[in-house]
Coordinates of C-alpha atoms and ligand atoms in Angstrom, one line a residue:
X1 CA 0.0 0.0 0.0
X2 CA 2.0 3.2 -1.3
X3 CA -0.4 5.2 -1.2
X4 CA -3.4 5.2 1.5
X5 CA -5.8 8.0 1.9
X6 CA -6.6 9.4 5.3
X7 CA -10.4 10.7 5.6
X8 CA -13.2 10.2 7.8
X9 CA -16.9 11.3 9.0
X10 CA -15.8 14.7 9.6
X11 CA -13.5 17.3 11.0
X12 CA -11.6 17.1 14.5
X13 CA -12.4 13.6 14.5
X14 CA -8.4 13.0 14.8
X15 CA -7.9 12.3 11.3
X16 CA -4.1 13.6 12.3
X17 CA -3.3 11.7 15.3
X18 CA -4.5 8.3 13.3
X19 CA -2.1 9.4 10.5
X20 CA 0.5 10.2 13.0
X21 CA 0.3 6.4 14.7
X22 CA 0.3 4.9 11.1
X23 CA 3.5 7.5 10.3
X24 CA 4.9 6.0 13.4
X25 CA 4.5 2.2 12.7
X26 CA 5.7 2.6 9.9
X27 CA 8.4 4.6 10.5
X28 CA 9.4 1.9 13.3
X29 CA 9.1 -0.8 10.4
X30 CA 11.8 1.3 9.0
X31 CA 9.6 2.5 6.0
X32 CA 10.0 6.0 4.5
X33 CA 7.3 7.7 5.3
X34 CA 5.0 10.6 3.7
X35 CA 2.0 13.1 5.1
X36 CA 0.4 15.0 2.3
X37 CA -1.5 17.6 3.4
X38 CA -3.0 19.1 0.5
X39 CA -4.9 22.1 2.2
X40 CA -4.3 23.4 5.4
X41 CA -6.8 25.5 6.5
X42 CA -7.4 27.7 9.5
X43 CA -4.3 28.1 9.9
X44 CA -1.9 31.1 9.5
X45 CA 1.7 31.5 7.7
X46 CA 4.4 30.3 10.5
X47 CA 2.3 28.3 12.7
X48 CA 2.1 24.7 12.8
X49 CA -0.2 22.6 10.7
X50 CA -1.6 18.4 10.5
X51 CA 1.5 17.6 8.3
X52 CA 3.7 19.4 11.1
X53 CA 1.3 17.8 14.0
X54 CA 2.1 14.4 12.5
X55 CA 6.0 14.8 12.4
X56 CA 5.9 15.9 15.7
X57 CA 4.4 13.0 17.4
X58 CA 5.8 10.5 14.7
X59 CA 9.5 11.8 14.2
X60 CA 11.6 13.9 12.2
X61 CA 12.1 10.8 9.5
X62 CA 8.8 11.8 8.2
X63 CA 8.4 14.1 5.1
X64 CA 5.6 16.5 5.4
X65 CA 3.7 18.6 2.5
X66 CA 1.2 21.0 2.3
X67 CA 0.5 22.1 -1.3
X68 CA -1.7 25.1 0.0
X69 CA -2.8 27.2 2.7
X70 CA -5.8 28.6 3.8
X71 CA -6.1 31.1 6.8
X72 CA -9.8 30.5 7.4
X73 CA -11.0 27.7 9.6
X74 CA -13.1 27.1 6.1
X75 CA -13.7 24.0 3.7
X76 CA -10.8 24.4 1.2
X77 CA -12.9 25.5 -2.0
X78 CA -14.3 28.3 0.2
X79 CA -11.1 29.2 2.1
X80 CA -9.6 29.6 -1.2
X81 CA -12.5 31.6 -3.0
X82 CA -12.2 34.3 0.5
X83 CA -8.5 34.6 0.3
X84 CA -8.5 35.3 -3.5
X85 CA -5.9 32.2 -3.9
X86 CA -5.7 29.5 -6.4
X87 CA -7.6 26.4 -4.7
X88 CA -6.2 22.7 -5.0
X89 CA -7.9 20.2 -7.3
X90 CA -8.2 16.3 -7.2
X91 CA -5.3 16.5 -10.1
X92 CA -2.7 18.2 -8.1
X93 CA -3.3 16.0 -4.9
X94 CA -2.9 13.3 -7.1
X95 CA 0.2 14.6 -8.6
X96 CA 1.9 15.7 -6.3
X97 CA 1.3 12.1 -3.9
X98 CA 2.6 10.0 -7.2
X99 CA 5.8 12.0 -6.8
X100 CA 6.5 11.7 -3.2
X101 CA 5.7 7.9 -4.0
X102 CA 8.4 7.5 -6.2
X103 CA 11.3 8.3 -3.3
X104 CA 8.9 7.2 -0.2
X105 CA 7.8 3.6 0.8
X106 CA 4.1 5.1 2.1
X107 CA 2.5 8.1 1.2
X108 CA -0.4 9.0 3.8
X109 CA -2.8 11.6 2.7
X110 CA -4.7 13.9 5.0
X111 CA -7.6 15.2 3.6
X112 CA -9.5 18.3 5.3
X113 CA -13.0 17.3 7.3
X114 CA -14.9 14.4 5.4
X115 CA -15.0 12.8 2.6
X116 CA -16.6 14.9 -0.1
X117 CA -15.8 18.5 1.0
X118 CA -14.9 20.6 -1.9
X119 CA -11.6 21.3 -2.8
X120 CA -12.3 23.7 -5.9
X121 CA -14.9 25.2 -8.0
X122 CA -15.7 22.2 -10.0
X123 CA -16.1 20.1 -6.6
X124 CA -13.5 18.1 -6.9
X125 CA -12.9 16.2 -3.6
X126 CA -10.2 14.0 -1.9
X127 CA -12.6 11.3 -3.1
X128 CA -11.9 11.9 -6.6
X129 CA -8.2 12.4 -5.8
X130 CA -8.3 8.6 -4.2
X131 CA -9.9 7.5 -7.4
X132 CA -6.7 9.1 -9.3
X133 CA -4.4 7.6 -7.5
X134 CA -6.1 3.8 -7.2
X135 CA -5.6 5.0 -3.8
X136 CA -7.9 2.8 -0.5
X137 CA -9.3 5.2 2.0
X138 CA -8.9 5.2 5.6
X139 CA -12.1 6.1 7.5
X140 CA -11.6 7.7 10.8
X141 CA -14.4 8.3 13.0
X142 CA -15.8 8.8 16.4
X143 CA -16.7 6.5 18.9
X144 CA -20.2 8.3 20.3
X145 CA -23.5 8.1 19.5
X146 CA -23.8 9.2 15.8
X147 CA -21.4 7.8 14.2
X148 CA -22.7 5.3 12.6
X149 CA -24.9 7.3 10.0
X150 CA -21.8 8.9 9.7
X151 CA -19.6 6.1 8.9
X152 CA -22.3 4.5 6.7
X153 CA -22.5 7.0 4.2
X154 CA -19.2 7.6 3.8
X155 CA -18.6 4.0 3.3
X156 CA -22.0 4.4 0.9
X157 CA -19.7 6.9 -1.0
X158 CA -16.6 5.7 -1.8
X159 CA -18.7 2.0 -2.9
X160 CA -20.5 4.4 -5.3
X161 CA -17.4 5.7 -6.0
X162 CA -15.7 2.5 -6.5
X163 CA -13.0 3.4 -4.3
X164 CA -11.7 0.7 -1.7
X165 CA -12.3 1.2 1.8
X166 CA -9.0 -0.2 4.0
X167 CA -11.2 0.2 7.5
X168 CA -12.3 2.2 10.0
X169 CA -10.2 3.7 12.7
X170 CA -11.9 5.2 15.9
X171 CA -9.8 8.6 16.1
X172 CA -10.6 9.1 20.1
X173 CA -11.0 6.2 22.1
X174 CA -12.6 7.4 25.9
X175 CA -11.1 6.0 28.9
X176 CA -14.3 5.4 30.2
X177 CA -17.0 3.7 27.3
X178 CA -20.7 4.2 27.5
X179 CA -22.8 1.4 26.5
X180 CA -23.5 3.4 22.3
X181 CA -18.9 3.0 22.1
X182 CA -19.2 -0.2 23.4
X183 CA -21.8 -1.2 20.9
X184 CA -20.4 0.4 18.2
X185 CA -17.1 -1.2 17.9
X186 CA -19.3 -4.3 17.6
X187 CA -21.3 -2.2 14.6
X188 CA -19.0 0.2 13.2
X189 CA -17.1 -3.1 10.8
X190 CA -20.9 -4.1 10.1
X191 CA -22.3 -0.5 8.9
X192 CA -18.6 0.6 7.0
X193 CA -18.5 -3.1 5.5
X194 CA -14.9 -2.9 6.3
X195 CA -12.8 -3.7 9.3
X196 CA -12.5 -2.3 12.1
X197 CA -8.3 -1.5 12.1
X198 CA -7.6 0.4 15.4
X199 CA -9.0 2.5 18.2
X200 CA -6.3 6.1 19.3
X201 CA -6.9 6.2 22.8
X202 CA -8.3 9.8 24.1
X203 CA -5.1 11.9 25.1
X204 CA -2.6 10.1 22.7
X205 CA -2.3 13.1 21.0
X206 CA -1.1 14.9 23.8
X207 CA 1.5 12.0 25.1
X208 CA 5.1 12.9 24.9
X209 CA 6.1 12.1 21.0
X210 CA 8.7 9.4 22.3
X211 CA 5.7 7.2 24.2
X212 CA 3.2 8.2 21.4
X213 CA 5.7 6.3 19.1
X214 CA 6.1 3.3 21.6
X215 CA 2.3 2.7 21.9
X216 CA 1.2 3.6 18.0
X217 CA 1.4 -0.4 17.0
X218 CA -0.5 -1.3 20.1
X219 CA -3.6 0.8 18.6
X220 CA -3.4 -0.1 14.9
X221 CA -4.2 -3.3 13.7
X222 CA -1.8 -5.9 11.9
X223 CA -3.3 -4.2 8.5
X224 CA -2.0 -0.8 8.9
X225 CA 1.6 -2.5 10.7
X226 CA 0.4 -2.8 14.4
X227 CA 0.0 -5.6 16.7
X228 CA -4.0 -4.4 18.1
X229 CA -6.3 -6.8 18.1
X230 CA -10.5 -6.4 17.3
X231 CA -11.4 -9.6 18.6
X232 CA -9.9 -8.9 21.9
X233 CA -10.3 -5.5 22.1
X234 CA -14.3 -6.2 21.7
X235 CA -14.3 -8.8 24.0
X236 CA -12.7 -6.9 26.9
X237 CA -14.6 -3.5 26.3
X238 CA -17.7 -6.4 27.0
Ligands
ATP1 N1 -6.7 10.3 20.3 C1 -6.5 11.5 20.6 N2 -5.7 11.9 21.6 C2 -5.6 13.2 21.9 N3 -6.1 14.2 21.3 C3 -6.9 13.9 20.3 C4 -7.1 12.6 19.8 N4 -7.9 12.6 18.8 C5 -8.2 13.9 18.5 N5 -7.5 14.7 19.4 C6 -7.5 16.1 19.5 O1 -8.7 16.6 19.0 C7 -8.4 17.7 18.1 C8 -8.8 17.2 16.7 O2 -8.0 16.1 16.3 P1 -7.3 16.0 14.9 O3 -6.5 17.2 14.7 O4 -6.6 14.7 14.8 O5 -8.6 16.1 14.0 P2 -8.8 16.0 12.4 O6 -9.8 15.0 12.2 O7 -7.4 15.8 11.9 O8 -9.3 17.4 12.0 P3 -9.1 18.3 10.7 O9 -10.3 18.1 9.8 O10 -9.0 19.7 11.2 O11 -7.8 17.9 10.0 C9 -6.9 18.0 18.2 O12 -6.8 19.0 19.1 C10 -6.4 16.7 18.7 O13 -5.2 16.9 19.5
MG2 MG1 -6.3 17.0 10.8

């Protein structure tokens, strides 16, 4: 898998930290290691962004990229538009992850909120960029109530789209599970039709980058390069 797509239900969801552990695994695996971040937005010239976030919990080894961005805490089409600057198509993602491909053993992709937010005027979405690149998409998504509506029409989308879904990955694990998270690690492989490949425990992202790296492969499962595993996970959650 050179290239794998990073999306999910929505945004703040901890798209970045799942990327970050899959960085990490990989990085461990001693794979080179890639985060695209094709457009950053709400976030200002000098400060840090999710390609930065990831290298700083996963380690200087990875390469980061943004190919844009946007000051406005906006989807990337309108962020563009308001700032008067050219916006960043399906193309140019594509592009520009075949490149870093070519010198990189894994190329993750983060896109901006979910699945089909525009990019540009014409609509084009990280969806079609996936489709460009024969690239499967990662599904991140919450463990509450809700989510799985969410996770089922994204899952809907890319089969429409036909795009290949590599699993679902619950971005925020809580330390302390109400009975709709405990039921939904049971449901959320059933509604995405996909496995379920890892659960981020709550507060990872704010663990010291040196234990974040230690515990990545104990969250992923064997498909993205970890060692978690559902069966057990589901069985002692109860
Ligand atoms: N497992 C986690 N541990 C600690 N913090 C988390 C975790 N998951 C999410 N967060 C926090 O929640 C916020 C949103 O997470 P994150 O940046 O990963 O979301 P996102 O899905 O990448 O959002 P965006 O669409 O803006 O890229 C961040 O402040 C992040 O630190
Ligand atoms: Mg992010």
């Amino acid at each position: 898998m050179a290239v794998l797509v990073v999306s999910g239900t929505g945004t703040e969801i901890g798209k970045t930290v799942v990327t970050a552990a899959v960085a990490a695994v990989a990085r461990a695996a001693g794979r080179s290691v890639a985060v695209l971040k094709p457009a950053q937005t709400g976030v200002g010239p000098g400060e840090r962004g999710d390609a930065d976030e990831v290298v700083r919990l996963a380690g200087d080894g990875v390469t980061p990229v943004e190919l844009a961005r946007f000051p406005e805490p906006l989807a990337p089409d309108t962020a563009a538009r308001r700032a008067g600057m050219a916006p960043v198509g399906p193309g140019e993602v594509a592009d520009a992850a075949r490149k870093l491909a070519a010198d990189h053993d894994l190329v993750l992709v983060e896109g901006a909120g979910g699945l089909l937010v525009r990019y540009d005027e014409e609509g084009g979405t990280l969806a079609d960029a996936a489709a460009l690149l024969s690239a499967p998409v990662l599904v991140v998504a919450p463990a509450a109530l809700g989510t799985l509506n969410m996770v089922t029409l994204t899952a809907e989308a890319l089969r429409a789209r036909g795009l290949a879904q590599a699993g679902v990955v619950v971005g925020s694990w809580p330390d302390e599970p109400g009975l709709a998270e405990r039921c939904n690690v049971t449901d959320l492989p059933r509604v995405a039709g996909a496995p379920l490949l890892g659960a981020v425990p709550s507060g990872a992202g704010a663990l010291p980058a040196e234990v974040f790296r230690t515990r990545a492969a104990g969250w992923l499962a064997p498909a993205l390069g970890g060692t978690w595993d559902a069966e057990a996970f589901t069985a002692a959650i109860g």
